[in-house]
Short mmCIF file of C-alpha atoms in Angstrom, two decimals:
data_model
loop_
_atom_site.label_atom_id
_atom_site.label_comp_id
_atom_site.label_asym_id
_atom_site.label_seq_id
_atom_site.Cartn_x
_atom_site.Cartn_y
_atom_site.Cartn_z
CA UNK A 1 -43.82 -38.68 58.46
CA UNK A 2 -47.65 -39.58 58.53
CA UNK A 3 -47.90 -42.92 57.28
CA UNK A 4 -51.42 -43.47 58.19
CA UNK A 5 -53.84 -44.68 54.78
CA UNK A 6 -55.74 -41.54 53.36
CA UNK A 7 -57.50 -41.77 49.89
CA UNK A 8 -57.36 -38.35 48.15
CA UNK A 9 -60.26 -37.34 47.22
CA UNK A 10 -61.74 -38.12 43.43
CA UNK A 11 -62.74 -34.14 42.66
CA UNK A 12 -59.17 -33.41 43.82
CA UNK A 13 -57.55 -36.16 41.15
CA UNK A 14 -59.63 -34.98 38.97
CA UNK A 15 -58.76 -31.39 39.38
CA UNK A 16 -54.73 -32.28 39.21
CA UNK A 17 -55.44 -34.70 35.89
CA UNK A 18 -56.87 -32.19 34.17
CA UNK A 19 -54.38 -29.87 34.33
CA UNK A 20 -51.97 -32.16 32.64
CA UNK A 21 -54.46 -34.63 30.75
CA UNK A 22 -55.89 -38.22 31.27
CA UNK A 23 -52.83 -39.83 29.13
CA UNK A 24 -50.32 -37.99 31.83
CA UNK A 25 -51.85 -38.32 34.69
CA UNK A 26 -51.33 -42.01 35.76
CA UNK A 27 -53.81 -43.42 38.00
CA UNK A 28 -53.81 -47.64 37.37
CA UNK A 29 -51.64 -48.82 39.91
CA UNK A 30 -49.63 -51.05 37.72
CA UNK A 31 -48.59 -47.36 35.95
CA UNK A 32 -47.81 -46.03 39.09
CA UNK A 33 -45.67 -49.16 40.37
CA UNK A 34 -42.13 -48.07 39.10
CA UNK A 35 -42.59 -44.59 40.81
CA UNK A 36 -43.32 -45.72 44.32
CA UNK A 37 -40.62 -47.84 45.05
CA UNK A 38 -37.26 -46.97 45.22
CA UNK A 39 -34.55 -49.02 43.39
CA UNK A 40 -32.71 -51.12 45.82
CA UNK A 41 -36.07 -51.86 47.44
CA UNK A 42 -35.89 -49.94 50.64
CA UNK A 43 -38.41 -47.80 50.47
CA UNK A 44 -42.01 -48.14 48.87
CA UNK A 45 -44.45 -45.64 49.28
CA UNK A 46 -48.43 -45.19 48.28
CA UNK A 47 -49.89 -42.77 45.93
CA UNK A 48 -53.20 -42.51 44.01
CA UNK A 49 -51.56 -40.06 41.73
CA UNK A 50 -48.47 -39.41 39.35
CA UNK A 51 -48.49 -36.37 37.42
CA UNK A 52 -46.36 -36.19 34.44
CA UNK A 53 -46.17 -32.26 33.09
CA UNK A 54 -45.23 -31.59 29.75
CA UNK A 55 -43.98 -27.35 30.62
CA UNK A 56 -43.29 -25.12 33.09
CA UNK A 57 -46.89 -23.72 32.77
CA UNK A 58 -48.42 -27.23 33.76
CA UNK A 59 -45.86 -27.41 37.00
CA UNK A 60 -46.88 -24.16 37.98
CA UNK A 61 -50.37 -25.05 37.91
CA UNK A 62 -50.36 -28.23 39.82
CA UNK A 63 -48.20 -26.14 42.59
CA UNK A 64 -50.99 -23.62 42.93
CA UNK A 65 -53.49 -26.45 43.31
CA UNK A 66 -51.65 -28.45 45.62
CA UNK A 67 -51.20 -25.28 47.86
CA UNK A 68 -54.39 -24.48 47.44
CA UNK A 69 -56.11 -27.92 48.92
CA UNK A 70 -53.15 -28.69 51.14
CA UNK A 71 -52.01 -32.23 49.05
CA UNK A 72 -48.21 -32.59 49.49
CA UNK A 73 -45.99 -33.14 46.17
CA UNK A 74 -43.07 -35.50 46.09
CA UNK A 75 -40.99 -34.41 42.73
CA UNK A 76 -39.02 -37.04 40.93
CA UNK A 77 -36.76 -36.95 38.17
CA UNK A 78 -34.97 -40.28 36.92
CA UNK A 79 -35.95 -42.62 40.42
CA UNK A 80 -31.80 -43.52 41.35
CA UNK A 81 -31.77 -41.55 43.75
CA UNK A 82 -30.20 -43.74 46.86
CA UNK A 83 -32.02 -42.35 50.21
CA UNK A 84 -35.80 -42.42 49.74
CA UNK A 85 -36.01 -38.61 48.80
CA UNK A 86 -37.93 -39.26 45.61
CA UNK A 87 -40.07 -41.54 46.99
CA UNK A 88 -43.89 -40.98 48.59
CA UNK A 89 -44.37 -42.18 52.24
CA UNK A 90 -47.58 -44.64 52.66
CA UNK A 91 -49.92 -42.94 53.67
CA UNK A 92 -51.75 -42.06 50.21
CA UNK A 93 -51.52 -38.55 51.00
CA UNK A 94 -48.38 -37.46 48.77
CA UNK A 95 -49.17 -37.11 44.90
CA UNK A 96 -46.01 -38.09 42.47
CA UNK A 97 -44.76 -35.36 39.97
CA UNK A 98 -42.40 -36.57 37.59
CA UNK A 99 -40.24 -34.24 35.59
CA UNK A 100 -39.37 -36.88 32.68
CA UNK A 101 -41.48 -35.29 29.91
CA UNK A 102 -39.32 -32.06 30.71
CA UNK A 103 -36.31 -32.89 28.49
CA UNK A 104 -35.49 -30.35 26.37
CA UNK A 105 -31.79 -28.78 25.95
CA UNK A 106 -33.60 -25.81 25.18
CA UNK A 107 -29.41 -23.95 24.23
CA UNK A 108 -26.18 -24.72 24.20
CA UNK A 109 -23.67 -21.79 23.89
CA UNK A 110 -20.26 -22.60 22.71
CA UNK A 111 -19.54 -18.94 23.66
CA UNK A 112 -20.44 -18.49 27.04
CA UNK A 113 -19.25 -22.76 27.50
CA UNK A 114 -23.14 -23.17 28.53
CA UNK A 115 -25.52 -25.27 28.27
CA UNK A 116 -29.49 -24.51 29.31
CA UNK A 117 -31.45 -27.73 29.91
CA UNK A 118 -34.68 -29.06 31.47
CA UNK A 119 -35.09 -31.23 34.52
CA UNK A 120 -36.06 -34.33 32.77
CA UNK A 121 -32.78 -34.09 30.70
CA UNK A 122 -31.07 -37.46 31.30
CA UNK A 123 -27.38 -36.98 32.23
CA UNK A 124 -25.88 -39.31 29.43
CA UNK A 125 -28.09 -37.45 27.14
CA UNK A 126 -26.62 -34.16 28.40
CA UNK A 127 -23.24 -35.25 28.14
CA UNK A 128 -23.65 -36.80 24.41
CA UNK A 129 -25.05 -33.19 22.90
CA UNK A 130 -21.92 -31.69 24.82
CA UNK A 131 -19.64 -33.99 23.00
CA UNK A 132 -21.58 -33.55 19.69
CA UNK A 133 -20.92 -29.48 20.40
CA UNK A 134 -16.68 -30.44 21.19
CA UNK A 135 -17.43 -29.37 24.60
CA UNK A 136 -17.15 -31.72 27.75
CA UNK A 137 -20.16 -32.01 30.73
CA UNK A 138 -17.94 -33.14 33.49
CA UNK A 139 -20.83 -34.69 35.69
CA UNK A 140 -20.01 -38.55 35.17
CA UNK A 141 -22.00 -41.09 37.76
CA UNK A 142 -23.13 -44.73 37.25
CA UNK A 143 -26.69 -44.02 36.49
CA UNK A 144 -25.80 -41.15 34.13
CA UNK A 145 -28.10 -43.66 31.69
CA UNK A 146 -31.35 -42.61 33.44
CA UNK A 147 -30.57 -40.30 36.05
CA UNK A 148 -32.48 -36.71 35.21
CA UNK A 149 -30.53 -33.42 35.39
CA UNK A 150 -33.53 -32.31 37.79
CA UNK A 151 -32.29 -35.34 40.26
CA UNK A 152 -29.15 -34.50 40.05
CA UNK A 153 -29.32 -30.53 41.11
CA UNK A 154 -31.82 -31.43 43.78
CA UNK A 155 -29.18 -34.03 45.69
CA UNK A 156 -25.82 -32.11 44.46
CA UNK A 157 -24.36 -34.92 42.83
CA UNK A 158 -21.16 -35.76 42.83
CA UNK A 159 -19.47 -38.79 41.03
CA UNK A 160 -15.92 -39.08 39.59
CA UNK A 161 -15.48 -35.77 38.00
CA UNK A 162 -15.53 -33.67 41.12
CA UNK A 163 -11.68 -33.86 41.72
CA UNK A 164 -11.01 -31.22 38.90
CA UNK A 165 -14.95 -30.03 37.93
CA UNK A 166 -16.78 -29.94 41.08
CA UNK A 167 -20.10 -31.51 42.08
CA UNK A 168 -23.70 -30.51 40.73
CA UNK A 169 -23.94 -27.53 42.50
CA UNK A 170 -20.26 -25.80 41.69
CA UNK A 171 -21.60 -26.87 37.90
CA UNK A 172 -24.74 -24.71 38.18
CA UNK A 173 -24.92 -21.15 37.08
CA UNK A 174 -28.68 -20.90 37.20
CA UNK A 175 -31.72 -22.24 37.96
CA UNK A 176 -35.62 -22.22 36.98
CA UNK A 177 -37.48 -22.91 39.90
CA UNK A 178 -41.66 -23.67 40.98
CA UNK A 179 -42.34 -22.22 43.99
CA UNK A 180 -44.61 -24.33 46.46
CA UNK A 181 -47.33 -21.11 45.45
CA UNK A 182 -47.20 -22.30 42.22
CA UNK A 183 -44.33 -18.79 41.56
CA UNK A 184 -41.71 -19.23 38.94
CA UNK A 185 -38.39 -18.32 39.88
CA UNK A 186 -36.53 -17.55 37.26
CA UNK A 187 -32.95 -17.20 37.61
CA UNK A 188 -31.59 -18.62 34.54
CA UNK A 189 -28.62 -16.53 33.95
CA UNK A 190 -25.00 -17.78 32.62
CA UNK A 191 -22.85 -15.36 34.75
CA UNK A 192 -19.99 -16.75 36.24
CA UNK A 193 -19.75 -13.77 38.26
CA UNK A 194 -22.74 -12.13 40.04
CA UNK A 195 -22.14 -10.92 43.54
CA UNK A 196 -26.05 -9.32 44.05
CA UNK A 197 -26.98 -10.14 47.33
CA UNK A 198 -27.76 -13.96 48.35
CA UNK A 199 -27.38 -16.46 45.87
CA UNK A 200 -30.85 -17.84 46.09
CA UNK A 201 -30.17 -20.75 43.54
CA UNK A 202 -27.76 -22.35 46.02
CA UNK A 203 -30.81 -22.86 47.99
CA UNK A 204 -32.23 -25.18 45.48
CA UNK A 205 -29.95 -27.03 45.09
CA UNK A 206 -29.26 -29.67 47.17
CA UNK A 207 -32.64 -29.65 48.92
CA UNK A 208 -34.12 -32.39 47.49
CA UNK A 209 -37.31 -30.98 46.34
CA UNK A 210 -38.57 -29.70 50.04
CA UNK A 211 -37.92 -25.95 48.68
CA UNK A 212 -39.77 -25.63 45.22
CA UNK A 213 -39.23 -27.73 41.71
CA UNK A 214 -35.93 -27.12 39.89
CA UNK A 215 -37.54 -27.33 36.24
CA UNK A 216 -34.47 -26.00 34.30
CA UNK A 217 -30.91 -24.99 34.56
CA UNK A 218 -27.99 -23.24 33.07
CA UNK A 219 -25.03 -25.54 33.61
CA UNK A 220 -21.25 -25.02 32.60
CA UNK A 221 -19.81 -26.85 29.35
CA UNK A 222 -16.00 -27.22 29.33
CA UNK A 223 -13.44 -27.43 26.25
CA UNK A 224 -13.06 -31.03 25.66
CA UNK A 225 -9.48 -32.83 26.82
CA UNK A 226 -7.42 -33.33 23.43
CA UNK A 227 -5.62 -36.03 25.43
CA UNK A 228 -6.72 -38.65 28.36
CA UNK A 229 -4.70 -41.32 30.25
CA UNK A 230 -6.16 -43.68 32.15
CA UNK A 231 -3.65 -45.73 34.41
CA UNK A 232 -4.68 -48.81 36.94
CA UNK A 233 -2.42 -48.70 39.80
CA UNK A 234 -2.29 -51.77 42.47
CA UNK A 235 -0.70 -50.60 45.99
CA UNK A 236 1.97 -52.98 48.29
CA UNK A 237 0.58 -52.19 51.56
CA UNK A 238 -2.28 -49.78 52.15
CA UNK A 239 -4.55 -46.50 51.35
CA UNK A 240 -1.35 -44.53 53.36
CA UNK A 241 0.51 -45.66 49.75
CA UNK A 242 -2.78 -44.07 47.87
CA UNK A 243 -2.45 -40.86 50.00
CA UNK A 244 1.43 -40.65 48.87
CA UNK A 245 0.19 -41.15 44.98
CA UNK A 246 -2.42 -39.24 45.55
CA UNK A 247 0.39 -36.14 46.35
CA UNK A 248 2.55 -36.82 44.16
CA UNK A 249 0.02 -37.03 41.27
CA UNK A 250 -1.19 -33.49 42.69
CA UNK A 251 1.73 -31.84 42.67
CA UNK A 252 2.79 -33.14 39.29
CA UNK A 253 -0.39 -32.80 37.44
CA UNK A 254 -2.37 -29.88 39.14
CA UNK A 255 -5.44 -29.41 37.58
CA UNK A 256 -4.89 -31.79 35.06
CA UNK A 257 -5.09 -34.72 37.71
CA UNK A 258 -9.13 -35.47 36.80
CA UNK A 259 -9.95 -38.79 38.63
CA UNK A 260 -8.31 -40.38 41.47
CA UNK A 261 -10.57 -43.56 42.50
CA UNK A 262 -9.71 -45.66 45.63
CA UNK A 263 -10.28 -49.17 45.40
CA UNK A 264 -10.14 -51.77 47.99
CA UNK A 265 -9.17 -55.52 47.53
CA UNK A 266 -12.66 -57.05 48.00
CA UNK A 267 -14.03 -54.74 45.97
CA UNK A 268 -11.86 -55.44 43.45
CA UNK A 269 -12.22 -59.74 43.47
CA UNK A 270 -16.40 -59.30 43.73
CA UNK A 271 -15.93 -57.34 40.90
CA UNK A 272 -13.70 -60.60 39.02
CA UNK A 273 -16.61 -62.95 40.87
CA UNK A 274 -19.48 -61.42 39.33
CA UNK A 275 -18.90 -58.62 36.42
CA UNK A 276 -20.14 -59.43 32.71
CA UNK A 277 -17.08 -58.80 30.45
CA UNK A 278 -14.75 -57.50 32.81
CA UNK A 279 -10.91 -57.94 32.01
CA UNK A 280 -8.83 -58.28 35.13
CA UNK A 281 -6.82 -55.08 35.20
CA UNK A 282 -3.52 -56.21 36.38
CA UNK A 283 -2.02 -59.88 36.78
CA UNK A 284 -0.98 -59.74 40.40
CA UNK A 285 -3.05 -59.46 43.06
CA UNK A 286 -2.26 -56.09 45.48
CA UNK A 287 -4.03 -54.88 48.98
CA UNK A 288 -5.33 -51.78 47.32
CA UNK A 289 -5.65 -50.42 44.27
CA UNK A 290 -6.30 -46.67 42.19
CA UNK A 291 -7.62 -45.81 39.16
CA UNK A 292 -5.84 -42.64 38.03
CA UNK A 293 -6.33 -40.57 34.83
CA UNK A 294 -4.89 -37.10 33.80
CA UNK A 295 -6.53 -35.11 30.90
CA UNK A 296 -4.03 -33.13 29.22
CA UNK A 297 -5.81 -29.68 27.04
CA UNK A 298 -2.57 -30.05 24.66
CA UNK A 299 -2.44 -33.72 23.15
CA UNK A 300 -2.26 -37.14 23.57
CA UNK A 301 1.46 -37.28 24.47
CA UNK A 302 1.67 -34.63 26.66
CA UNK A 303 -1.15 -36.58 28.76
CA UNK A 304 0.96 -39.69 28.44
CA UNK A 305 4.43 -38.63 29.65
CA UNK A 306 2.70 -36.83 32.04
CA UNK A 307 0.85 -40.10 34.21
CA UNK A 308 4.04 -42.22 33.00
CA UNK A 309 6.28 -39.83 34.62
CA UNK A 310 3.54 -39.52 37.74
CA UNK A 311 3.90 -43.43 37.95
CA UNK A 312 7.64 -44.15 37.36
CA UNK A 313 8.37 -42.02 40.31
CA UNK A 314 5.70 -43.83 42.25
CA UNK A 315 7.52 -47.13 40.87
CA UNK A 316 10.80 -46.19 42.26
CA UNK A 317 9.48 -44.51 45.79
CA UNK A 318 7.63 -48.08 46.36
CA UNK A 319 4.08 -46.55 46.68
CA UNK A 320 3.07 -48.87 43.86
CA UNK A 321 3.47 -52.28 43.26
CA UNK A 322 2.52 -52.14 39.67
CA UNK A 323 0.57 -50.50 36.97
CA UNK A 324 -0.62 -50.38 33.98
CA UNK A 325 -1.82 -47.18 31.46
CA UNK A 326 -4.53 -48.05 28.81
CA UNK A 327 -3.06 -48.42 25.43
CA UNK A 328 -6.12 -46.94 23.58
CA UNK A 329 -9.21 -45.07 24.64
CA UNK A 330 -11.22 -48.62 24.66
CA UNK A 331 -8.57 -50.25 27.34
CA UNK A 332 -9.21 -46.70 29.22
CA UNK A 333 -13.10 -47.19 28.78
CA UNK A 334 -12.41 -50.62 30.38
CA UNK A 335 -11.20 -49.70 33.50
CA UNK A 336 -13.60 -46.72 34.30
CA UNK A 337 -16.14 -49.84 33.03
CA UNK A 338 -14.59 -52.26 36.12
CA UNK A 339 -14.91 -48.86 38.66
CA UNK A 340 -18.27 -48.08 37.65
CA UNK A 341 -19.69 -51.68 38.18
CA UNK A 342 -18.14 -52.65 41.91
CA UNK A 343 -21.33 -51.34 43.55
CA UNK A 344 -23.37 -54.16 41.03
CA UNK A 345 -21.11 -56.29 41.76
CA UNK A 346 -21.62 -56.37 45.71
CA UNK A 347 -24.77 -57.53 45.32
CA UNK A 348 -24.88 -61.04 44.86
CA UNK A 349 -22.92 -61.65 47.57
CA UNK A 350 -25.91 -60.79 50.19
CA UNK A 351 -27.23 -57.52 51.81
CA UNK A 352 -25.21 -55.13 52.72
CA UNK A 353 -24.78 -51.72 54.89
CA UNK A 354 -23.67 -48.85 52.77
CA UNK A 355 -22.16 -45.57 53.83
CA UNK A 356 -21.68 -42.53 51.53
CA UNK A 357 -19.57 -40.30 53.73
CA UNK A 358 -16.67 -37.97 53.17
CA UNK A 359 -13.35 -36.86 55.52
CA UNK A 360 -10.61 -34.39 54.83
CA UNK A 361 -8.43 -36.28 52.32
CA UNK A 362 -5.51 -36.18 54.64
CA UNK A 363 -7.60 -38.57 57.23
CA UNK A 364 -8.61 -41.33 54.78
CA UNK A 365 -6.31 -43.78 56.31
CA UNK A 366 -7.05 -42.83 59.64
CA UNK A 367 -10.92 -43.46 58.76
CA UNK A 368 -10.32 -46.56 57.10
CA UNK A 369 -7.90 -48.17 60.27
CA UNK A 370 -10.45 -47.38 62.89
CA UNK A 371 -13.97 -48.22 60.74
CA UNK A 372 -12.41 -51.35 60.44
CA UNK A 373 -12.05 -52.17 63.91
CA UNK A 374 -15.80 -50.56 64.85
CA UNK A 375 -17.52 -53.07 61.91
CA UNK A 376 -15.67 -56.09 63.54
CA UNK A 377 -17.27 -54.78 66.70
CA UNK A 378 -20.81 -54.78 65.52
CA UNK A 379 -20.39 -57.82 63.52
CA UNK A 380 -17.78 -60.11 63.73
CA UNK A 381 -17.28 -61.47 60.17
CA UNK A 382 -18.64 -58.40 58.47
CA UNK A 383 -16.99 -57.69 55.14
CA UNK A 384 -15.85 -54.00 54.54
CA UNK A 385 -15.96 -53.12 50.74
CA UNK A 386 -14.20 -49.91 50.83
CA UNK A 387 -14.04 -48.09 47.45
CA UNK A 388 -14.76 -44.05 46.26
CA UNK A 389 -12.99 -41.04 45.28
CA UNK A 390 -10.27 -40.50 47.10
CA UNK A 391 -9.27 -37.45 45.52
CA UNK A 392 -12.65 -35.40 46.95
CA UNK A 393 -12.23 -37.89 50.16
CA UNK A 394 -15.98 -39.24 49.60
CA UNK A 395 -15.75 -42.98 50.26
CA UNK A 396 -18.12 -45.15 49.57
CA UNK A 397 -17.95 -47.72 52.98
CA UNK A 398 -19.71 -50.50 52.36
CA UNK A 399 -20.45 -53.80 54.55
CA UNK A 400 -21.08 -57.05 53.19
CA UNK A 401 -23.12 -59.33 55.88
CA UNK A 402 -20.61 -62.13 57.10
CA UNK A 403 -20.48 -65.23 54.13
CA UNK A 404 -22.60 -67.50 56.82
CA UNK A 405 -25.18 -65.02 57.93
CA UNK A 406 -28.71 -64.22 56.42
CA UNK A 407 -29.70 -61.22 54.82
CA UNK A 408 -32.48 -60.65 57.36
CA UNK A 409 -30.39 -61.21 60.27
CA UNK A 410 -27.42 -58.52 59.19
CA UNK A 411 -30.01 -56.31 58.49
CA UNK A 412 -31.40 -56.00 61.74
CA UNK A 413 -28.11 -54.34 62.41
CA UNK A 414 -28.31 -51.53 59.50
CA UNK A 415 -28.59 -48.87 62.24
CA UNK A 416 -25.92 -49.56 64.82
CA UNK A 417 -23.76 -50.42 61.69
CA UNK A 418 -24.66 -46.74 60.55
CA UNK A 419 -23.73 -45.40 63.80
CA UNK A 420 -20.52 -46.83 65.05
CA UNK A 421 -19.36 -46.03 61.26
CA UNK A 422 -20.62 -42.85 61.15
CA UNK A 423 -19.26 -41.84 64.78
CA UNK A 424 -15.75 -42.57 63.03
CA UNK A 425 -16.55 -40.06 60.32
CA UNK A 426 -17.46 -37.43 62.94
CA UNK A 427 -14.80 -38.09 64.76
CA UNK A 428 -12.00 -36.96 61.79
CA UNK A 429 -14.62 -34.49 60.82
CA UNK A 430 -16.18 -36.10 58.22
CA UNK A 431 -19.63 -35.82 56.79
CA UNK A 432 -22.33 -38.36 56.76
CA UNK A 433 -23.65 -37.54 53.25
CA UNK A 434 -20.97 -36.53 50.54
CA UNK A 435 -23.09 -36.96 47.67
CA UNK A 436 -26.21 -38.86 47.76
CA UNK A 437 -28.08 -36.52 50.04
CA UNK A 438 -30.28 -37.32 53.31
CA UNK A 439 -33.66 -38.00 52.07
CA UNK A 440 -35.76 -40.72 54.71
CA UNK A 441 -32.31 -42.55 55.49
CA UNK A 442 -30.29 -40.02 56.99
CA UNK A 443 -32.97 -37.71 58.41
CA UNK A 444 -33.00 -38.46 61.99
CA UNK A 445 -29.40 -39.08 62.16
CA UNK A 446 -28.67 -35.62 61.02
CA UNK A 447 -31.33 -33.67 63.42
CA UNK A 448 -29.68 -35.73 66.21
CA UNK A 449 -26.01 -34.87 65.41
CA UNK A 450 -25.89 -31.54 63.42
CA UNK A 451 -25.34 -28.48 65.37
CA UNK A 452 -28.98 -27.66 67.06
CA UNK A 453 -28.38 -23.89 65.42
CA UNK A 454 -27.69 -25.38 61.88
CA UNK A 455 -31.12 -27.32 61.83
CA UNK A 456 -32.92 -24.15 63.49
CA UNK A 457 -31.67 -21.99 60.05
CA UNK A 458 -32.76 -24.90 58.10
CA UNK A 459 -36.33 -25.16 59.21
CA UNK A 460 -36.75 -21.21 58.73
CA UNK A 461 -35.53 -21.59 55.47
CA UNK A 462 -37.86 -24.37 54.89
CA UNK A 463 -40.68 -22.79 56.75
CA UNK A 464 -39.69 -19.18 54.75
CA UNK A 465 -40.56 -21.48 51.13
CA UNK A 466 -42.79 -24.19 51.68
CA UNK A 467 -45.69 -22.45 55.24
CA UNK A 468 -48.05 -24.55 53.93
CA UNK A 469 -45.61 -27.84 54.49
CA UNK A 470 -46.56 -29.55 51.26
CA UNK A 471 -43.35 -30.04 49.14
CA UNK A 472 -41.99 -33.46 49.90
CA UNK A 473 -43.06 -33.80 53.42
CA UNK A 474 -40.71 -36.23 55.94
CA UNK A 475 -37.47 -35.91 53.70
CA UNK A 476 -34.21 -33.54 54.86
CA UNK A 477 -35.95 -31.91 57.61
#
């Protein structure tokens, strides 16, 4: 990554404003503030320039120009994304193209169970005109309130749905695509089957931007659940009693087993500490805990006996300690409420590491016993806040700096922290990135540690796309 400072030249602004207009092309540094730095504050590039295109038309153009004079493009939909990949480096080269004023949901087809959106689409937004059509968009994450559709093709997103739905990509029937040439690739076709040579959207998504622009999408709309049961589980002894639930709730439910969401005791008290209207879940305190709900397509009671039965038979093997299942669909909106706010709640108890990986689910409390043992060894003191979805095995590791340490001080140790954790992870063959992507944070670590022949393939793909080297330079690869 070149961070060295470069002004871009004024004729070359000028070029790229016109082609969307003064009013969209943001130039005033206080505009271009919230698009430079990412949101937890890790990364904060430089730009002279963010671009805001109002079509396809307008994208295409910019690409030709930008190929053209050799400027590089970093492409941004909603800004959450959580390993620099939307964000500029600081040199002043990169110009910002955001894909917010793209926001159509240009069809949905109750038919087909499709829906055809634009990148700037925000997810809750999405998921609101499903409902409004009695048809469910599985794709549920914490920032679904500002997160962009766009964002969330380009990383593969996961989030609690992927148990029974799949992530982003396993969503995705087809995709709209600017070329780094300025070429539209259109490929926006709702077949569930198509087995003509290689499947070229795939490609897209998932790369972060460093292929082309994703500016549209056909995505897959599900009949909504008629019934959905929401049960809080807390666990005697530890995430060996989630893998048993975990079973049993599979072979019980099958496909109707939606969420299964690991969380671990700290997680759970920060989230007491510092949460705004939470209601404690359970009365007793337990180890471990799981958040567990089945979504039945016949009714309300068939959901219900279903996760009672799931849970009675837990009760009686020992695996659980307790639970509870909501009563109505608010008490079941509460608990996915407490789930969805233990990252927040982290926070104000100082800086932490974080760690996004996946493992086989099988090896989850193998992962868990030895991580614990290599944090102690970088850190004595450190304070593992262990929560995820257990059901895809994508944990969400976190580290809390010891309560007498200062954030500067436990930061210093952010990379052997990622290392010893993520040496665990390889070592139950595991992946470093289950579903926040690689972006700056992970880049070196995965050119060091993937297979030499698997990087090789990706830089000719890259190279095959983007010769001239300008779509989001320094991120992935």
């Amino acid at each position: 990554m070149n961070d060295q400072p470069f002004d871009l030249d004024p004729a070359i602004i000028n070029r790229f404003a016109a082609i969307v207009g003064d009013k969209y092309a943001l130039r005033d540094q206080a505009d271009i503030a919230p698009y430079i730095t990412e949101r937890r504050g890790l990364w904060h590039g430089r730009t002279s320039l963010v671009l805001r295109p109002g079509s396809v038309e307008e994208v295409s153009r910019i690409m030709r120009l930008a190929t053209e004079t050799g400027t590089p493009i970093v492409p941004q939909s909603g800004n959450t994304g959580l390993v620099g990949a939307q964000v500029p480096d600081k040199s002043g080269r990169d110009i910002v193209l955001s894909l917010s004023r793209l926001n159509r949901i240009r069809e949905i087809d109750v038919l087909s169970n499709t829906v055809t959106v634009e990148a700037g689409v925000i997810l809750q937004t999405l998921q609101e005109a499903a409902d409004a059509a009695d048809r469910l968009f599985p794709l549920s994450l914490a920032a679904q309130g500002s997160c962009q559709i766009g964002g969330n093709l380009s990383s593969n997103a996961g989030g609690t749905g992927v148990l029974a739905y799949g992530n982003a990509r396993e969503l995705c029937l087809g995709v709209e695509v600017v070329l780094p040439t300025g070429e539209v690739f259109d490929d926006l076709r709702k077949l569930k089957k198509d087995n003509t040579g290689y499947d070229l959207k795939n490609l897209f998504v998932g790369a972060e931007g460093t292929l082309g622009i994703i500016t549209a999408a056909v995505l897959k709309l599900f009949p909504k659940p008629k019934g959905r049961e929401v049960a809080f589980a807390g666990l005697p002894s530890s995430p060996k009693d989630a893998l048993s639930l975990f079973t049993l709730a599979m072979d019980r439910a099958g496909a109707s087993l939606t969420a299964f969401e690991l969380i671990g005791k700290r997680p759970y008290d920060f989230t007491l500490k510092h949460g705004q209207g939470i209601t404690r879940p359970l009365a007793d305190d337990w180890p471990w805990y799981v958040l567990m709900q089945i979504s039945s397509g016949r009714s309300e009671e068939d959901g219900r006996a279903l996760i009672e039965e799931i849970l009675a038979e837990a009760l009686e093997q020992g695996i659980v300690g307790d639970a509870v299942v909501s009563a109505s669909l608010a008490q079941g909106d509460a608990f996915w409420n407490f789930r969805e706010t233990l990252p927040e709640c982290q926070k104000p108890e100082g800086a932490s590491i974080k760690h996004d990986i996946s493992v086989p689910t099988a090896s989850i409390p193998e992962f868990i016993e030895k991580a614990a043992g290599v944090v102690e060894g970088v850190c004595p003191g450190a304070r593992v806040v262990c929560f995820g979805h257990m059901g895809d095995g994508n944990l969400h590791y976190n580290i809390s700096r010891p309560v007498d340490w200062q954030d500067e001080a436990f930061l210093e140790l952010y990379h052997p922290m990622n290392h010893a954790v993520h040496d665990v992870v390889r070592s139950v063959h595991g992946s470093i990135s289950a579903e926040h992507g690689i972006g700056q944070l992970k880049r070196d670590e995965l050119i060091a540690t993937a297979p030499p022949m698997a990087i090789d393939l990706m830089r000719r793909v890259k190279a095959a796309f983007d010769p001239a080297g300008i779509m989001n330079p320094g991120k992935v690869i």
